[in-house]
Short mmCIF file of C-alpha atoms and ligand atoms in Angstrom, two decimals:
data_model
loop_
_atom_site.label_atom_id
_atom_site.label_comp_id
_atom_site.label_asym_id
_atom_site.label_seq_id
_atom_site.Cartn_x
_atom_site.Cartn_y
_atom_site.Cartn_z
CA MET A 1 -31.37 18.38 -16.93
CA GLU A 2 -30.45 15.49 -19.66
CA ALA A 3 -31.58 12.79 -17.38
CA PHE A 4 -34.64 14.70 -16.56
CA VAL A 5 -35.59 14.99 -20.37
CA ASN A 6 -34.92 11.33 -20.82
CA VAL A 7 -37.34 10.50 -18.02
CA ASP A 8 -39.67 12.62 -18.96
CA GLU A 9 -39.61 10.83 -22.45
CA ARG A 10 -39.76 7.45 -20.77
CA LEU A 11 -42.76 8.01 -19.11
CA GLY A 12 -44.22 9.67 -21.98
CA ARG A 13 -43.87 6.58 -24.12
CA VAL A 14 -44.98 4.18 -21.10
CA HIS A 15 -48.32 6.14 -20.41
CA GLY A 16 -48.82 7.69 -23.68
CA GLN A 17 -49.16 11.29 -22.31
CA HIS A 18 -46.67 14.08 -20.99
CA MET A 19 -45.51 13.69 -17.31
CA ASP A 20 -47.39 16.01 -15.05
CA ASP A 21 -44.93 18.86 -14.01
CA ARG A 22 -45.35 18.64 -10.18
CA ARG A 23 -44.45 15.12 -10.48
CA ARG A 24 -41.50 15.97 -13.03
CA HIS A 25 -40.51 18.87 -10.16
CA VAL A 26 -40.15 16.17 -7.29
CA ILE A 27 -38.46 13.62 -9.38
CA GLU A 28 -35.80 16.43 -10.19
CA SER A 29 -35.78 17.23 -6.93
CA LEU A 30 -34.92 13.44 -5.81
CA ARG A 31 -32.45 13.17 -8.35
CA TRP A 32 -30.59 16.46 -7.77
CA GLN A 33 -30.08 15.12 -4.06
CA VAL A 34 -28.88 11.73 -5.06
CA ASP A 35 -25.91 13.48 -7.18
CA ASN A 36 -25.39 15.78 -4.19
CA THR A 37 -25.23 13.40 -1.46
CA SER A 38 -21.92 12.25 -0.43
CA ASP A 39 -23.40 9.30 1.94
CA PRO A 40 -24.33 5.92 -0.13
CA VAL A 41 -26.90 4.87 2.10
CA THR A 42 -29.04 8.15 1.49
CA ALA A 43 -28.08 8.02 -2.41
CA ALA A 44 -29.63 4.59 -2.50
CA VAL A 45 -32.89 5.35 -0.84
CA LEU A 46 -33.64 8.45 -2.55
CA ARG A 47 -32.77 6.85 -5.72
CA ALA A 48 -34.93 4.13 -5.17
CA ALA A 49 -37.77 6.94 -4.34
CA ALA A 50 -37.24 8.49 -7.37
CA GLU A 51 -37.74 5.27 -9.57
CA ASP A 52 -40.59 4.57 -7.14
CA ALA A 53 -42.17 8.26 -8.10
CA GLU A 54 -41.39 7.53 -12.00
CA ARG A 55 -43.56 4.31 -11.85
CA GLY A 56 -46.47 6.36 -9.89
CA GLY A 57 -45.77 4.31 -6.89
CA PRO A 58 -46.31 5.07 -3.25
CA THR A 59 -43.66 7.68 -3.05
CA TRP A 60 -45.24 9.97 -5.64
CA ASP A 61 -48.78 9.87 -3.08
CA ARG A 62 -46.20 10.31 -0.30
CA LEU A 63 -45.01 13.76 -1.95
CA ALA A 64 -47.79 14.75 -3.85
CA PRO A 65 -49.25 17.13 -1.47
CA HIS A 66 -45.65 18.75 -1.04
CA ALA A 67 -45.06 19.07 -4.77
CA GLU A 68 -45.27 22.63 -4.89
CA LEU A 69 -42.57 23.55 -2.50
CA PRO A 70 -39.60 25.43 -4.03
CA PRO A 71 -36.35 23.91 -4.73
CA GLY A 72 -34.90 25.43 -1.48
CA ALA A 73 -37.22 23.47 0.88
CA ALA A 74 -35.18 20.58 -0.30
CA ILE A 75 -38.05 17.86 0.04
CA ALA A 76 -35.53 15.04 -0.78
CA LEU A 77 -33.99 15.64 2.54
CA ARG A 78 -37.51 16.17 3.82
CA LEU A 79 -38.40 12.88 2.86
CA ALA A 80 -34.89 11.17 4.09
CA GLY A 81 -35.27 12.88 7.51
CA ALA A 82 -38.70 11.48 7.90
CA ALA A 83 -37.76 7.87 7.50
CA HIS A 84 -34.59 8.47 9.80
CA ARG A 85 -36.85 9.79 12.30
CA LEU A 86 -38.69 7.12 12.42
CA ALA A 87 -35.84 4.79 12.26
CA LEU A 88 -34.33 6.40 15.15
CA ALA A 89 -37.18 6.21 17.34
CA GLY A 90 -37.67 2.42 16.96
CA GLU A 91 -40.75 3.03 14.81
CA ALA A 92 -39.52 1.57 11.79
CA PRO A 93 -37.23 -1.76 12.56
CA GLU A 94 -37.08 -3.05 9.32
CA TYR A 95 -35.92 0.31 7.55
CA ALA A 96 -33.23 0.71 10.99
CA ALA A 97 -31.61 -2.53 10.62
CA HIS A 98 -30.11 -1.55 7.46
CA LEU A 99 -28.84 2.28 8.58
CA PRO A 100 -25.38 2.55 10.27
CA THR A 101 -26.41 5.58 12.52
CA CYS A 102 -29.34 3.05 14.17
CA GLY A 103 -26.64 0.20 14.60
CA GLY A 104 -27.82 -1.36 11.13
CA ASP A 105 -25.68 -3.37 8.48
CA GLY A 106 -25.29 -0.33 6.01
CA ASP A 107 -27.01 -2.62 3.38
CA THR A 108 -27.85 -0.13 0.37
CA LYS A 109 -30.08 -2.43 -1.51
CA ALA A 110 -32.13 -3.77 1.68
CA ALA A 111 -31.95 -0.03 2.86
CA ALA A 112 -33.70 1.07 -0.36
CA LYS A 113 -36.04 -1.78 -0.28
CA ALA A 114 -37.35 -0.99 3.33
CA PHE A 115 -37.54 2.80 2.45
CA VAL A 116 -39.93 2.24 -0.26
CA ALA A 117 -41.91 -0.14 1.58
CA LEU A 118 -42.30 3.17 4.55
CA MET A 119 -43.87 5.33 1.82
CA ASP A 120 -47.28 4.33 2.62
CA ASP A 121 -47.01 5.09 6.43
CA ASP A 122 -48.71 7.98 7.72
CA ARG A 123 -46.49 8.47 10.46
CA LEU A 124 -43.76 10.06 8.13
CA ASP A 125 -43.96 13.74 8.90
CA LEU A 126 -42.11 15.97 6.18
CA ARG A 127 -41.03 18.58 8.36
CA PRO A 128 -38.77 21.30 7.16
CA VAL A 129 -35.06 20.83 7.27
CA GLN A 130 -33.16 21.78 10.52
CA THR A 131 -29.53 21.34 10.91
CA ASN A 132 -27.16 22.29 12.88
CA GLU A 133 -23.73 21.14 11.75
CA PRO A 134 -20.99 21.64 14.84
CA ARG A 135 -17.98 20.82 11.98
CA ARG A 136 -18.47 23.83 10.75
CA THR A 137 -16.80 25.68 13.96
CA ALA A 138 -13.42 24.88 12.34
CA PRO A 139 -13.11 27.56 9.96
CA LEU A 140 -15.03 29.79 11.91
CA ALA A 141 -13.08 29.31 15.17
CA ALA A 142 -10.23 30.19 12.90
CA ALA A 143 -11.96 33.10 11.73
CA PHE A 144 -12.83 34.42 15.52
CA HIS A 145 -9.34 33.71 16.32
CA VAL A 146 -7.97 36.18 13.68
CA VAL A 147 -10.59 38.53 14.56
CA HIS A 148 -9.27 38.38 18.30
CA GLN A 149 -5.58 38.54 17.29
CA ARG A 150 -6.16 41.91 14.83
CA THR A 151 -8.11 43.87 17.56
CA GLY A 152 -6.64 42.62 20.91
CA LEU A 153 -10.26 42.37 22.59
CA PRO A 154 -12.47 39.71 23.55
CA LEU A 155 -15.32 39.17 21.12
CA ARG A 156 -19.23 39.13 21.75
CA LEU A 157 -20.80 36.62 19.49
CA LEU A 158 -24.20 37.23 17.81
CA GLU A 159 -25.53 34.54 15.58
CA LEU A 160 -28.01 34.45 12.74
CA GLY A 161 -30.06 31.41 12.27
CA ALA A 162 -28.55 29.50 15.21
CA SER A 163 -30.90 26.66 15.17
CA ALA A 164 -29.64 24.70 18.45
CA GLY A 165 -26.96 27.05 19.46
CA LEU A 166 -24.19 24.58 18.97
CA LEU A 167 -21.91 26.61 17.01
CA LEU A 168 -21.82 29.54 19.53
CA ARG A 169 -20.19 27.04 21.75
CA PHE A 170 -17.25 26.57 19.56
CA ASP A 171 -14.79 27.32 22.40
CA ASP A 172 -15.80 24.18 24.13
CA TYR A 173 -14.84 21.80 21.59
CA ALA A 174 -11.62 20.01 20.77
CA TYR A 175 -10.16 20.55 17.54
CA GLU A 176 -8.36 17.32 15.33
CA LEU A 177 -7.22 19.54 12.64
CA GLY A 178 -5.06 16.85 10.61
CA SER A 179 -2.63 15.46 13.11
CA THR A 180 -3.09 18.43 15.19
CA VAL A 181 -5.14 18.93 18.58
CA ALA A 182 -6.37 21.77 19.17
CA GLY A 183 -8.80 23.81 21.35
CA ASN A 184 -10.37 22.32 24.48
CA ALA A 185 -8.44 18.85 23.98
CA SER A 186 -10.28 17.09 27.19
CA SER A 187 -14.09 17.69 25.31
CA ALA A 188 -16.18 14.97 24.53
CA VAL A 189 -17.03 17.25 20.98
CA ARG A 190 -14.21 15.92 18.96
CA ILE A 191 -14.45 18.45 15.62
CA ARG A 192 -12.14 16.22 13.15
CA VAL A 193 -11.35 17.80 9.99
CA ASP A 194 -9.11 16.91 6.91
CA LEU A 195 -6.60 19.81 5.96
CA ASP A 196 -6.22 20.84 2.17
CA GLY A 197 -4.09 23.39 3.57
CA PRO A 198 -2.09 25.09 6.38
CA THR A 199 -2.94 23.98 10.03
CA PRO A 200 -5.20 27.26 11.16
CA ALA A 201 -4.47 28.49 14.91
CA VAL A 202 -8.50 28.11 16.57
CA GLY A 203 -7.43 29.73 19.63
CA PRO A 204 -7.31 30.59 22.50
CA THR A 205 -10.03 33.43 21.54
CA PRO A 206 -11.85 35.03 24.70
CA VAL A 207 -15.44 35.36 24.43
CA VAL A 208 -17.49 37.55 26.86
CA ALA A 209 -20.81 37.17 25.54
CA ARG A 210 -22.80 34.82 23.07
CA ARG A 211 -26.10 34.93 21.68
CA GLY A 212 -28.48 33.80 18.56
CA CYS A 213 -31.74 34.08 17.01
CA ASP A 214 -33.85 31.87 14.77
CA PRO A 215 -37.34 31.82 13.80
CA ASN A 216 -37.51 28.12 15.26
CA PRO A 217 -34.61 27.53 17.85
CA LEU A 218 -34.37 24.19 18.77
CA ASP A 219 -33.95 23.25 22.48
CA PRO A 220 -30.93 20.68 22.93
CA ALA A 221 -32.49 19.55 25.89
CA SER A 222 -35.61 18.67 24.60
CA PRO A 223 -35.74 15.22 23.41
CA GLU A 224 -38.00 15.88 20.44
CA ASP A 225 -35.51 18.66 19.25
CA ARG A 226 -32.87 16.54 19.83
CA LEU A 227 -34.52 13.43 17.36
CA LEU A 228 -35.06 16.32 14.77
CA LEU A 229 -31.70 17.61 14.43
CA LEU A 230 -30.17 13.67 14.49
CA SER A 231 -32.58 12.86 11.55
CA PHE A 232 -31.33 15.43 9.14
CA VAL A 233 -27.72 13.82 9.66
CA TRP A 234 -27.52 11.29 6.84
CA ALA A 235 -27.88 7.72 7.88
CA GLY A 236 -24.72 6.49 6.36
CA GLU A 237 -22.39 9.34 8.41
CA VAL A 238 -21.74 7.56 11.19
CA GLU A 239 -19.06 9.80 12.62
CA ARG A 240 -20.75 12.87 11.82
CA PHE A 241 -23.74 11.57 13.51
CA ARG A 242 -21.80 11.08 16.76
CA THR A 243 -20.39 14.30 16.93
CA VAL A 244 -23.82 16.08 16.70
CA GLU A 245 -25.10 14.09 19.38
CA ALA A 246 -22.04 15.09 21.58
CA ALA A 247 -22.57 18.38 20.80
CA ILE A 248 -26.35 18.51 21.66
CA ASP A 249 -25.31 16.58 24.96
CA ALA A 250 -22.79 18.98 25.67
CA ALA A 251 -25.29 22.14 24.85
CA ALA A 252 -28.24 20.40 26.97
CA ALA A 253 -25.82 20.74 30.17
CA ASP A 254 -24.61 24.48 29.29
CA PRO A 255 -26.85 25.83 26.44
CA ALA A 256 -26.05 29.09 24.19
CA PRO A 257 -29.15 31.51 24.52
CA VAL A 258 -31.23 31.80 21.00
CA ASP A 259 -33.90 33.73 21.10
CA ARG A 260 -36.80 33.19 19.04
CA ALA A 261 -36.61 35.95 16.12
CA ASP A 262 -36.23 36.64 12.52
CA ALA A 263 -32.82 37.81 11.63
CA ALA A 264 -33.21 41.56 10.49
CA ALA A 265 -35.31 42.72 13.66
CA TRP A 266 -33.17 40.95 16.11
CA LEU A 267 -29.73 42.41 14.57
CA ALA A 268 -31.01 45.83 14.99
CA ASP A 269 -32.03 45.56 18.73
CA HIS A 270 -28.60 44.14 19.35
CA LEU A 271 -25.71 44.96 16.99
CA ALA A 272 -24.59 48.54 18.61
CA PRO A 273 -20.78 48.22 18.94
CA ALA A 274 -19.40 48.16 22.43
CA SER A 275 -16.59 49.83 24.13
CA GLY A 276 -13.66 47.14 24.93
CA THR A 277 -15.15 44.38 23.07
CA THR A 278 -15.38 43.21 19.30
CA THR A 279 -18.73 42.55 18.19
CA VAL A 280 -18.97 39.41 15.95
CA VAL A 281 -22.03 38.91 14.02
CA PHE A 282 -21.92 35.49 11.89
CA HIS A 283 -24.25 33.39 10.11
CA SER A 284 -23.74 29.80 8.41
CA ILE A 285 -25.64 28.21 5.64
CA VAL A 286 -28.92 30.95 6.20
CA GLN A 287 -28.50 33.51 3.66
CA GLN A 288 -30.62 31.11 0.90
CA TYR A 289 -33.30 31.05 3.89
CA LEU A 290 -33.68 34.56 4.22
CA SER A 291 -36.56 36.68 2.55
CA PRO A 292 -35.47 39.61 0.46
CA ALA A 293 -36.66 41.85 3.27
CA THR A 294 -34.45 40.09 5.86
CA ARG A 295 -31.50 40.42 3.77
CA SER A 296 -31.54 43.70 3.17
CA GLY A 297 -32.47 44.67 6.78
CA VAL A 298 -29.61 42.68 7.83
CA ASN A 299 -27.35 44.02 5.51
CA ALA A 300 -28.73 47.73 6.30
CA ALA A 301 -27.84 46.95 10.27
CA ILE A 302 -24.22 45.97 9.54
CA THR A 303 -23.67 48.86 7.53
CA ASP A 304 -24.76 51.09 9.85
CA ALA A 305 -23.45 49.74 12.91
CA ALA A 306 -19.96 49.70 10.63
CA THR A 307 -20.26 53.53 10.48
CA ARG A 308 -20.31 53.37 14.38
CA ALA A 309 -17.06 50.93 14.52
CA THR A 310 -13.88 52.38 16.32
CA ALA A 311 -10.64 50.61 17.04
CA ASP A 312 -11.86 50.36 20.85
CA ALA A 313 -15.54 49.31 19.51
CA PRO A 314 -14.76 47.25 16.39
CA LEU A 315 -16.95 45.21 14.34
CA ALA A 316 -16.67 41.80 12.54
CA HIS A 317 -19.04 40.01 9.95
CA ILE A 318 -17.96 36.57 9.55
CA THR A 319 -19.77 34.48 6.80
CA PHE A 320 -20.01 30.75 6.11
CA GLU A 321 -22.01 30.42 2.85
CA PRO A 322 -21.87 28.45 -0.19
CA GLY A 323 -19.24 29.38 -3.13
CA GLU A 324 -18.09 27.66 -6.20
CA GLY A 325 -19.23 24.36 -5.31
CA ARG A 326 -17.85 24.68 -1.77
CA ALA A 327 -18.52 26.71 1.39
CA GLU A 328 -16.38 29.89 1.85
CA THR A 329 -15.92 31.61 4.89
CA ARG A 330 -15.46 35.37 4.69
CA LEU A 331 -14.20 38.29 6.94
CA THR A 332 -14.94 41.80 6.88
CA LEU A 333 -13.70 43.77 10.26
CA TRP A 334 -14.22 47.78 10.76
CA PRO A 335 -12.76 49.96 10.95
CA GLY A 336 -11.24 49.11 7.85
CA GLY A 337 -14.22 47.29 6.08
CA GLU A 338 -12.22 44.76 3.42
CA GLU A 339 -13.64 41.70 3.00
CA HIS A 340 -11.00 38.85 3.38
CA LEU A 341 -11.67 35.22 2.03
CA VAL A 342 -10.19 33.19 5.00
CA ALA A 343 -10.95 29.52 4.30
CA VAL A 344 -12.89 27.40 1.64
CA SER A 345 -14.20 23.93 2.91
CA GLY A 346 -16.83 21.16 2.24
CA PHE A 347 -20.36 22.20 3.38
CA HIS A 348 -19.85 20.65 6.71
CA GLY A 349 -16.34 22.08 7.66
CA SER A 350 -14.11 19.33 6.16
CA PRO A 351 -12.05 19.20 4.12
CA LEU A 352 -10.72 22.67 5.06
CA ASP A 353 -8.32 24.96 2.76
CA TRP A 354 -7.29 28.11 5.16
CA ARG A 355 -6.21 30.87 3.37
CA GLY A 356 -5.70 33.31 6.33
CA TYR A 357 -6.25 36.91 6.31
CA ARG A 358 -4.46 38.25 3.42
C1 SAM B 401 -29.45 25.10 7.27
S1 SAM B 401 -29.87 25.70 9.04
C2 SAM B 401 -28.06 26.20 9.47
C3 SAM B 401 -27.75 26.24 10.93
C4 SAM B 401 -26.89 26.77 11.52
N1 SAM B 401 -26.42 27.89 11.17
C5 SAM B 401 -25.57 25.45 11.22
O1 SAM B 401 -25.01 26.00 10.12
O2 SAM B 401 -25.41 24.55 11.64
C6 SAM B 401 -30.46 27.08 8.74
C7 SAM B 401 -31.04 27.82 9.83
O3 SAM B 401 -31.63 29.25 9.54
C8 SAM B 401 -32.81 29.53 10.24
N2 SAM B 401 -33.53 30.64 9.49
C9 SAM B 401 -34.45 30.55 8.58
N3 SAM B 401 -34.55 31.71 8.42
C10 SAM B 401 -34.46 32.85 9.38
C11 SAM B 401 -34.55 33.98 9.60
N4 SAM B 401 -35.26 34.75 8.76
N5 SAM B 401 -33.92 34.57 10.33
C12 SAM B 401 -32.83 33.68 10.83
N6 SAM B 401 -32.66 32.56 10.99
C13 SAM B 401 -33.48 31.68 10.09
C14 SAM B 401 -33.20 28.22 10.27
O4 SAM B 401 -34.52 28.25 11.32
C15 SAM B 401 -31.95 27.05 10.34
O5 SAM B 401 -31.81 26.85 11.89
#
């Protein structure tokens, strides 16, 4: 907030007038993202964009039509993703030359200069942010395993906001948890996670059915959808980028079904507990995108199904959602219905502090 007041005062002095509220909102969004990005390349390009917008440069012209978007729409990530997409597609070679994900040199100053130079380019397409982060399966796989151990039954997985379905395929992946390798050790998809606590067990967990929903499901076999997903991985995070690439490739060969649907309506249709299996509803970094009506529809469907859960047809709800500055994985199992905080982690799943079902 301080920085924002100073920016306003400086511009007021320069132009002798109050800065337009819309521009202030955009600059604030860019600067917030700079402070909340672990990747130095993304931080550098967004800092340069904020400075350019302050000067009233081309970044402001590019962002002005999107200035009314709410903070949750992450205008900074839309902009970074749009430029990254052009670079990955070979359509912005001067920018790609400095991006590690494109084989570039990682020179943050040069990347920032090339990024601002792109702002005049009408091919920049500020599409809504859509990610699918396979590393989040580390705490989720451990939570699924707890559910299986406690119920003794195979799982039927229902994912809300499944994107390209990469998390639904958790049992296809190898888990490198500190110095331990678990899961499908020969998998091309390596989920490498630093540990802040004990090593969790991530399987074996039998799964008899898996299905997800998303208003905009992405097809891992489609080159456009692949490019879209990869463009929202930060351009300096090569290892993460390679993991997402490997997970998309594996899903293209054997996709998990994802229905085009809003979470509430879809869940009401799919949720009835089934004898001989544990029904597991889960979601990761989805709650903030749901309308109040969808949220209450999801809650109502789970509350209703919970009343019908039995030892032979149990129900679990697992959430990987923001907590105090980190992501929290919470598990509730019915019959019973007590919520357990089973893990705390980074927003992409690492580092992972496994707390267990206590
Ligand atoms: C940040 S992404 C997370 C994707 C995935 N869960 C993950 O962790 O990698 C949020 C997802 O929620 C989806 N979403 C937005 N509104 C939704 C709704 N009403 N019902 C279900 N999913 C929704 C988006 O399309 C997007 O795929």
